[in-house]
Each structure stands twice: as C-alpha cells, then as structure tokens.
Amino acid sequence: MFNKKCKKYIGGLLVYAVLQLTFFPYLAMAGNITTVSDVMTREKTSTASNHTIQFIVPLGSSGGEEISLTFPAGFTMNSIDYLDVDVAVSAAGSCATFSDLTLAGIAAGATWGVALSGQVLTLTSASGTISAGRCVQFEIGTNATTGGTGDTQITNPASVNTYAIAIATTEGDSGNVTVAIIDDDQVNVTASVGQSIVFDLDTSVADGETATPYSVALGTLATSDVETSGTTDSINMIIVEGSTNGTGGMVVTVRNANGSNGLVSTSVPADNIGSADATMAAGTENYGLCVITAGLVDFSIATPYSGNTCATNSNTNVVEGLTTTGESILSTTAPFASGHAEISVNGAVSGVTTAHSDYTDTLTFVATSTF
C-alpha cells in the first residue's frame, strides 16, 4: 500500500488530495462441483439401498487431501467400510470411462483410505491425486466389487422427504446431491395367462390343410405289394399339428374301432385284415401305423411307436398294431408352439385274405396337455 499526495491550488487555497492504492493478495476461489447425481437402487423409506454418486471436481484433489460425503440424519450407515465402497475417477472431464482407485481402511502411498465416522464417509489420500475437472464416482453398497464384494448397504430414512447429501473436498470443491425418499418405490404388476392347447388333424398325400371328413383310402390291396402313405401309391398321410403352453407338454394317443382285428368287412364282420406289431411285407397280411421320422417338428415319437423305422413310400415300415384302449403315439414334455408330425398308414394282404370291397376301421386321436 502506498499514498501519493497531489497538490493543487484552487482559488488561492492549497488543497491536498490523497490517493490511496491498496493491493490484495490473490485468493483461490472454491469451485462448485458439477454434474452431480446419485443413482439409488431403492428409494423406499427404511429400505437398504446402494448408491452410485458421481460429480466433477473443478479443483481436483492433491496428495494428503480428503473428499467427504455427509449423509443427513435419518440415513443409517450400517458400519460401511472400504470393502463396501468403490471409488473411480474418469479419464477426462465427463462421467464416462472410469478407472478404479485402490482402497483400504487407511491411506498409504497410492492407496486411498476409506473411513466412516458417524454420518460422514471420507476418502483420504496419502500421495494420490485427482486432476482438476475429473469426474469422481462413489459406489456404495453391494454394487462395490473392486477388491472384494460389498455386503453392507445404507438404510434409507424412515420419513418421506427430500434429503441433501453434502459433498466436500479439502481443496475447496463442495456441493450437494438431493435424493427423494418415498413411501414405496415398487409397483406390483399382476397378470394371468389362460391355458392353451391347439390340436388339428389333416389327411393328405403331401403336407397341407384338408377338409373333413378325414379319410385314408388304401385302395385295392394285392399280395404283390404293400400299400403305404405317400405319393407313390397316392395314399394320404395322417398329419398331426399342435401346440400348448402346458408345463408338462402334450401327449397324443390313438385307438381304433376294431383292435387287433384291424380292417373289418362291413358286410361280413367275421372277415378282417388283422393289425399287429410287425415289419410290413408284400404277401403278409397286416395293417398298422408308424410315425414318419422326417416329418417331426417339436413332437417326439412316443413309446410304443418310438424306434420304428418309418418313411413315406416304403414297403418295409415297422408298424404298431392298433388297440381299442389306445396307445401313445406322439408326446412332448414342455410347452411348444409348432408341433408337426406325419403318420403313415400301411396295409397288406396274403393269398388267403377274403375278398371284400368294404374293409374299414375308424381311428380316434386324442391330445392331452398337462398344465
């Protein structure tokens, strides 16, 4: 400070004017933290919650300094220690890519210390520094995973209100992050799903939808050939389609009207083309079903039909004999959406099979789902 005196005569009167110049030393002004947020996992009263607190420190932090988070009264800190805390610092001045600091209970060298005293959680440096303008992230609770997994969370206040968590650094940065504690932060959403089962039959030489009544015409049987589903003999397959949301899936059974008598003459019921488990062969009387392996989608071939060799246009299919009580032919063990199966109908006669033009049988398919 110095005084400079100036003289000036005004109207014969000597006037002294004193000009005083004062110099002040430079004062470092504390910066306010910016980009402040606290993402909580729960905001319900009296409920334990993780916190992810982020903020940019304009002045940074030098060695030997501290960053403190002060939780207001009402928060229960539950003996939070350094294993329940991760601290990371951004690579640049935005809260994006972070690098974790090494933490312990006491600061030493490049290791930062984390300690809780009452409502204040303090991060202390020994020699570690944080550059000015960097983003600092605190993860507090079970979301802390660096160097060990946190097992303790902070419990929210019991009263509904807004609460300000104070943030301060020894360097002079400071600010608050405000959180809302509410009576309940969860909404219970309910719904119901009805049981669903779809089952459909068709009969055609190739895959496709057909109209009722469903029928398979084996034509005129001769000892020189086996008549079987497929394009060669132009004989329909039985096509099964289905879906269900039943947890136990679906079972499809088949039974016939005549049992082991198989195809029975309408005019002379004592005459029949028998049905038995066997490999089809020209000149050997038999009638039965098998599941064509190539046509399966979602369905599995059920016992006793499983393991049988079966294809379209084949004269040597291994068939199952039919029963009036019914047997499982297709099954699933879980929900499925697009079940598809193709069943081959096979017939052959011997040289002593009685001639009739009215052999017939009726097959009944039943689908059952377990919900």
PDB file of C-alpha atoms in Angstrom, residues 169-305:
ATOM      1  CA  THR A 169     -13.093 -31.675  -0.723  1.00  0.00           C
ATOM      2  CA  THR A 170     -10.153 -30.285   1.225  1.00  0.00           C
ATOM      3  CA  GLU A 171      -9.155 -28.476  -1.973  1.00  0.00           C
ATOM      4  CA  GLY A 172     -12.328 -26.418  -1.694  1.00  0.00           C
ATOM      5  CA  ASP A 173     -14.858 -28.048  -4.030  1.00  0.00           C
ATOM      6  CA  SER A 174     -18.291 -28.527  -2.496  1.00  0.00           C
ATOM      7  CA  GLY A 175     -21.944 -29.111  -3.268  1.00  0.00           C
ATOM      8  CA  ASN A 176     -24.955 -31.292  -2.577  1.00  0.00           C
ATOM      9  CA  VAL A 177     -26.860 -34.088  -4.265  1.00  0.00           C
ATOM     10  CA  THR A 178     -30.526 -34.320  -3.357  1.00  0.00           C
ATOM     11  CA  VAL A 179     -32.423 -37.612  -3.239  1.00  0.00           C
ATOM     12  CA  ALA A 180     -36.094 -38.335  -2.728  1.00  0.00           C
ATOM     13  CA  ILE A 181     -37.209 -40.887  -0.157  1.00  0.00           C
ATOM     14  CA  ILE A 182     -40.770 -42.044  -0.766  1.00  0.00           C
ATOM     15  CA  ASP A 183     -43.321 -44.289   0.930  1.00  0.00           C
ATOM     16  CA  ASP A 184     -42.919 -47.043  -1.660  1.00  0.00           C
ATOM     17  CA  ASP A 185     -40.870 -47.324  -4.842  1.00  0.00           C
ATOM     18  CA  GLN A 186     -42.318 -50.547  -6.221  1.00  0.00           C
ATOM     19  CA  VAL A 187     -45.470 -51.299  -8.180  1.00  0.00           C
ATOM     20  CA  ASN A 188     -46.842 -54.825  -8.131  1.00  0.00           C
ATOM     21  CA  VAL A 189     -47.939 -55.829 -11.631  1.00  0.00           C
ATOM     22  CA  THR A 190     -50.091 -58.945 -11.988  1.00  0.00           C
ATOM     23  CA  ALA A 191     -51.402 -60.861 -14.950  1.00  0.00           C
ATOM     24  CA  SER A 192     -52.890 -64.223 -15.741  1.00  0.00           C
ATOM     25  CA  VAL A 193     -52.397 -66.472 -18.740  1.00  0.00           C
ATOM     26  CA  GLY A 194     -55.106 -68.883 -19.760  1.00  0.00           C
ATOM     27  CA  GLN A 195     -54.384 -72.484 -20.532  1.00  0.00           C
ATOM     28  CA  SER A 196     -53.863 -73.120 -24.216  1.00  0.00           C
ATOM     29  CA  ILE A 197     -53.997 -76.254 -26.323  1.00  0.00           C
ATOM     30  CA  VAL A 198     -54.263 -76.433 -30.110  1.00  0.00           C
ATOM     31  CA  PHE A 199     -54.718 -79.751 -31.902  1.00  0.00           C
ATOM     32  CA  ASP A 200     -55.502 -80.425 -35.553  1.00  0.00           C
ATOM     33  CA  LEU A 201     -55.663 -83.390 -37.914  1.00  0.00           C
ATOM     34  CA  ASP A 202     -55.465 -83.475 -41.691  1.00  0.00           C
ATOM     35  CA  THR A 203     -55.147 -86.231 -44.265  1.00  0.00           C
ATOM     36  CA  SER A 204     -53.260 -85.636 -47.492  1.00  0.00           C
ATOM     37  CA  VAL A 205     -50.574 -87.112 -49.723  1.00  0.00           C
ATOM     38  CA  ALA A 206     -48.414 -84.058 -49.093  1.00  0.00           C
ATOM     39  CA  ASP A 207     -48.418 -81.620 -46.181  1.00  0.00           C
ATOM     40  CA  GLY A 208     -51.421 -79.284 -46.176  1.00  0.00           C
ATOM     41  CA  GLU A 209     -54.781 -78.397 -44.711  1.00  0.00           C
ATOM     42  CA  THR A 210     -57.732 -80.559 -45.735  1.00  0.00           C
ATOM     43  CA  ALA A 211     -61.434 -80.546 -45.039  1.00  0.00           C
ATOM     44  CA  THR A 212     -63.368 -83.075 -43.000  1.00  0.00           C
ATOM     45  CA  PRO A 213     -64.257 -85.882 -43.002  1.00  0.00           C
ATOM     46  CA  TYR A 214     -60.679 -87.083 -42.790  1.00  0.00           C
ATOM     47  CA  SER A 215     -60.006 -90.340 -44.597  1.00  0.00           C
ATOM     48  CA  VAL A 216     -57.234 -92.603 -45.848  1.00  0.00           C
ATOM     49  CA  ALA A 217     -58.101 -94.886 -48.765  1.00  0.00           C
ATOM     50  CA  LEU A 218     -55.648 -97.785 -49.100  1.00  0.00           C
ATOM     51  CA  GLY A 219     -57.254 -98.801 -52.378  1.00  0.00           C
ATOM     52  CA  THR A 220     -57.258-102.371 -53.661  1.00  0.00           C
ATOM     53  CA  LEU A 221     -54.784-104.471 -51.709  1.00  0.00           C
ATOM     54  CA  ALA A 222     -52.868-107.198 -53.545  1.00  0.00           C
ATOM     55  CA  THR A 223     -50.312-109.791 -52.447  1.00  0.00           C
ATOM     56  CA  SER A 224     -47.707-108.291 -54.750  1.00  0.00           C
ATOM     57  CA  ASP A 225     -47.354-105.005 -52.891  1.00  0.00           C
ATOM     58  CA  VAL A 226     -47.663-103.125 -49.634  1.00  0.00           C
ATOM     59  CA  GLU A 227     -49.913-100.084 -49.767  1.00  0.00           C
ATOM     60  CA  THR A 228     -48.442 -97.204 -47.712  1.00  0.00           C
ATOM     61  CA  SER A 229     -48.879 -93.459 -47.323  1.00  0.00           C
ATOM     62  CA  GLY A 230     -47.042 -91.348 -49.838  1.00  0.00           C
ATOM     63  CA  THR A 231     -47.001 -90.099 -53.379  1.00  0.00           C
ATOM     64  CA  THR A 232     -46.069 -93.448 -54.967  1.00  0.00           C
ATOM     65  CA  ASP A 233     -49.383 -95.066 -54.114  1.00  0.00           C
ATOM     66  CA  SER A 234     -51.232 -91.714 -53.777  1.00  0.00           C
ATOM     67  CA  ILE A 235     -52.306 -92.658 -50.280  1.00  0.00           C
ATOM     68  CA  ASN A 236     -52.898 -89.959 -47.668  1.00  0.00           C
ATOM     69  CA  MET A 237     -50.780 -89.481 -44.595  1.00  0.00           C
ATOM     70  CA  ILE A 238     -52.365 -88.515 -41.296  1.00  0.00           C
ATOM     71  CA  ILE A 239     -50.943 -85.089 -40.380  1.00  0.00           C
ATOM     72  CA  VAL A 240     -50.940 -84.039 -36.732  1.00  0.00           C
ATOM     73  CA  GLU A 241     -50.356 -80.428 -35.645  1.00  0.00           C
ATOM     74  CA  GLY A 242     -50.468 -78.975 -32.176  1.00  0.00           C
ATOM     75  CA  SER A 243     -49.252 -76.516 -29.568  1.00  0.00           C
ATOM     76  CA  THR A 244     -49.711 -75.934 -25.864  1.00  0.00           C
ATOM     77  CA  ASN A 245     -48.478 -73.795 -23.007  1.00  0.00           C
ATOM     78  CA  GLY A 246     -48.904 -76.695 -20.629  1.00  0.00           C
ATOM     79  CA  THR A 247     -45.802 -77.134 -18.466  1.00  0.00           C
ATOM     80  CA  GLY A 248     -45.993 -80.889 -18.965  1.00  0.00           C
ATOM     81  CA  GLY A 249     -46.392 -80.638 -22.728  1.00  0.00           C
ATOM     82  CA  MET A 250     -48.812 -82.805 -24.711  1.00  0.00           C
ATOM     83  CA  VAL A 251     -49.464 -86.495 -25.265  1.00  0.00           C
ATOM     84  CA  VAL A 252     -51.327 -87.719 -28.355  1.00  0.00           C
ATOM     85  CA  THR A 253     -52.919 -91.155 -28.222  1.00  0.00           C
ATOM     86  CA  VAL A 254     -54.563 -93.209 -30.967  1.00  0.00           C
ATOM     87  CA  ARG A 255     -57.087 -96.018 -30.702  1.00  0.00           C
ATOM     88  CA  ASN A 256     -59.107 -97.877 -33.311  1.00  0.00           C
ATOM     89  CA  ALA A 257     -62.591 -99.335 -33.502  1.00  0.00           C
ATOM     90  CA  ASN A 258     -61.616-102.940 -34.173  1.00  0.00           C
ATOM     91  CA  GLY A 259     -58.499-103.532 -32.119  1.00  0.00           C
ATOM     92  CA  SER A 260     -56.290-106.354 -33.425  1.00  0.00           C
ATOM     93  CA  ASN A 261     -58.964-107.266 -35.968  1.00  0.00           C
ATOM     94  CA  GLY A 262     -57.810-104.167 -37.824  1.00  0.00           C
ATOM     95  CA  LEU A 263     -59.795-103.602 -41.010  1.00  0.00           C
ATOM     96  CA  VAL A 264     -63.147-105.384 -40.731  1.00  0.00           C
ATOM     97  CA  SER A 265     -65.580-106.121 -43.549  1.00  0.00           C
ATOM     98  CA  THR A 266     -68.817-104.213 -43.078  1.00  0.00           C
ATOM     99  CA  SER A 267     -70.849-106.927 -44.817  1.00  0.00           C
ATOM    100  CA  VAL A 268     -69.127-109.896 -43.172  1.00  0.00           C
ATOM    101  CA  PRO A 269     -67.694-108.747 -39.820  1.00  0.00           C
ATOM    102  CA  ALA A 270     -66.006-112.089 -39.276  1.00  0.00           C
ATOM    103  CA  ASP A 271     -63.631-111.293 -42.130  1.00  0.00           C
ATOM    104  CA  ASN A 272     -60.806-108.896 -41.343  1.00  0.00           C
ATOM    105  CA  ILE A 273     -57.267-107.766 -42.099  1.00  0.00           C
ATOM    106  CA  GLY A 274     -55.514-108.097 -38.771  1.00  0.00           C
ATOM    107  CA  SER A 275     -53.349-105.475 -37.057  1.00  0.00           C
ATOM    108  CA  ALA A 276     -50.130-106.425 -35.251  1.00  0.00           C
ATOM    109  CA  ASP A 277     -46.624-105.168 -34.439  1.00  0.00           C
ATOM    110  CA  ALA A 278     -44.528-106.212 -37.438  1.00  0.00           C
ATOM    111  CA  THR A 279     -42.423-105.231 -40.394  1.00  0.00           C
ATOM    112  CA  MET A 280     -44.658-104.814 -43.419  1.00  0.00           C
ATOM    113  CA  ALA A 281     -44.033-107.250 -46.278  1.00  0.00           C
ATOM    114  CA  ALA A 282     -45.791-107.972 -49.540  1.00  0.00           C
ATOM    115  CA  GLY A 283     -47.922-111.115 -49.313  1.00  0.00           C
ATOM    116  CA  THR A 284     -48.142-110.963 -45.486  1.00  0.00           C
ATOM    117  CA  GLU A 285     -51.456-109.730 -44.090  1.00  0.00           C
ATOM    118  CA  ASN A 286     -51.136-106.787 -41.748  1.00  0.00           C
ATOM    119  CA  TYR A 287     -52.391-103.266 -41.100  1.00  0.00           C
ATOM    120  CA  GLY A 288     -50.854-100.637 -38.809  1.00  0.00           C
ATOM    121  CA  LEU A 289     -49.401 -97.180 -38.250  1.00  0.00           C
ATOM    122  CA  CYS A 290     -45.949 -95.692 -37.867  1.00  0.00           C
ATOM    123  CA  VAL A 291     -44.621 -92.129 -37.424  1.00  0.00           C
ATOM    124  CA  ILE A 292     -42.526 -90.796 -40.288  1.00  0.00           C
ATOM    125  CA  THR A 293     -39.284 -89.626 -38.700  1.00  0.00           C
ATOM    126  CA  ALA A 294     -38.519 -86.966 -41.302  1.00  0.00           C
ATOM    127  CA  GLY A 295     -41.737 -85.051 -40.666  1.00  0.00           C
ATOM    128  CA  LEU A 296     -41.274 -84.368 -36.948  1.00  0.00           C
ATOM    129  CA  VAL A 297     -41.269 -80.825 -35.547  1.00  0.00           C
ATOM    130  CA  ASP A 298     -41.409 -80.309 -31.740  1.00  0.00           C
ATOM    131  CA  PHE A 299     -43.116 -83.670 -31.207  1.00  0.00           C
ATOM    132  CA  SER A 300     -41.254 -86.818 -30.160  1.00  0.00           C
ATOM    133  CA  ILE A 301     -42.365 -90.309 -31.127  1.00  0.00           C
ATOM    134  CA  ALA A 302     -43.849 -91.878 -28.014  1.00  0.00           C
ATOM    135  CA  THR A 303     -43.475 -95.436 -26.807  1.00  0.00           C
ATOM    136  CA  PRO A 304     -44.506 -97.956 -28.216  1.00  0.00           C
ATOM    137  CA  TYR A 305     -44.095 -96.234 -31.614  1.00  0.00           C
TER     138      TYR A 305
END
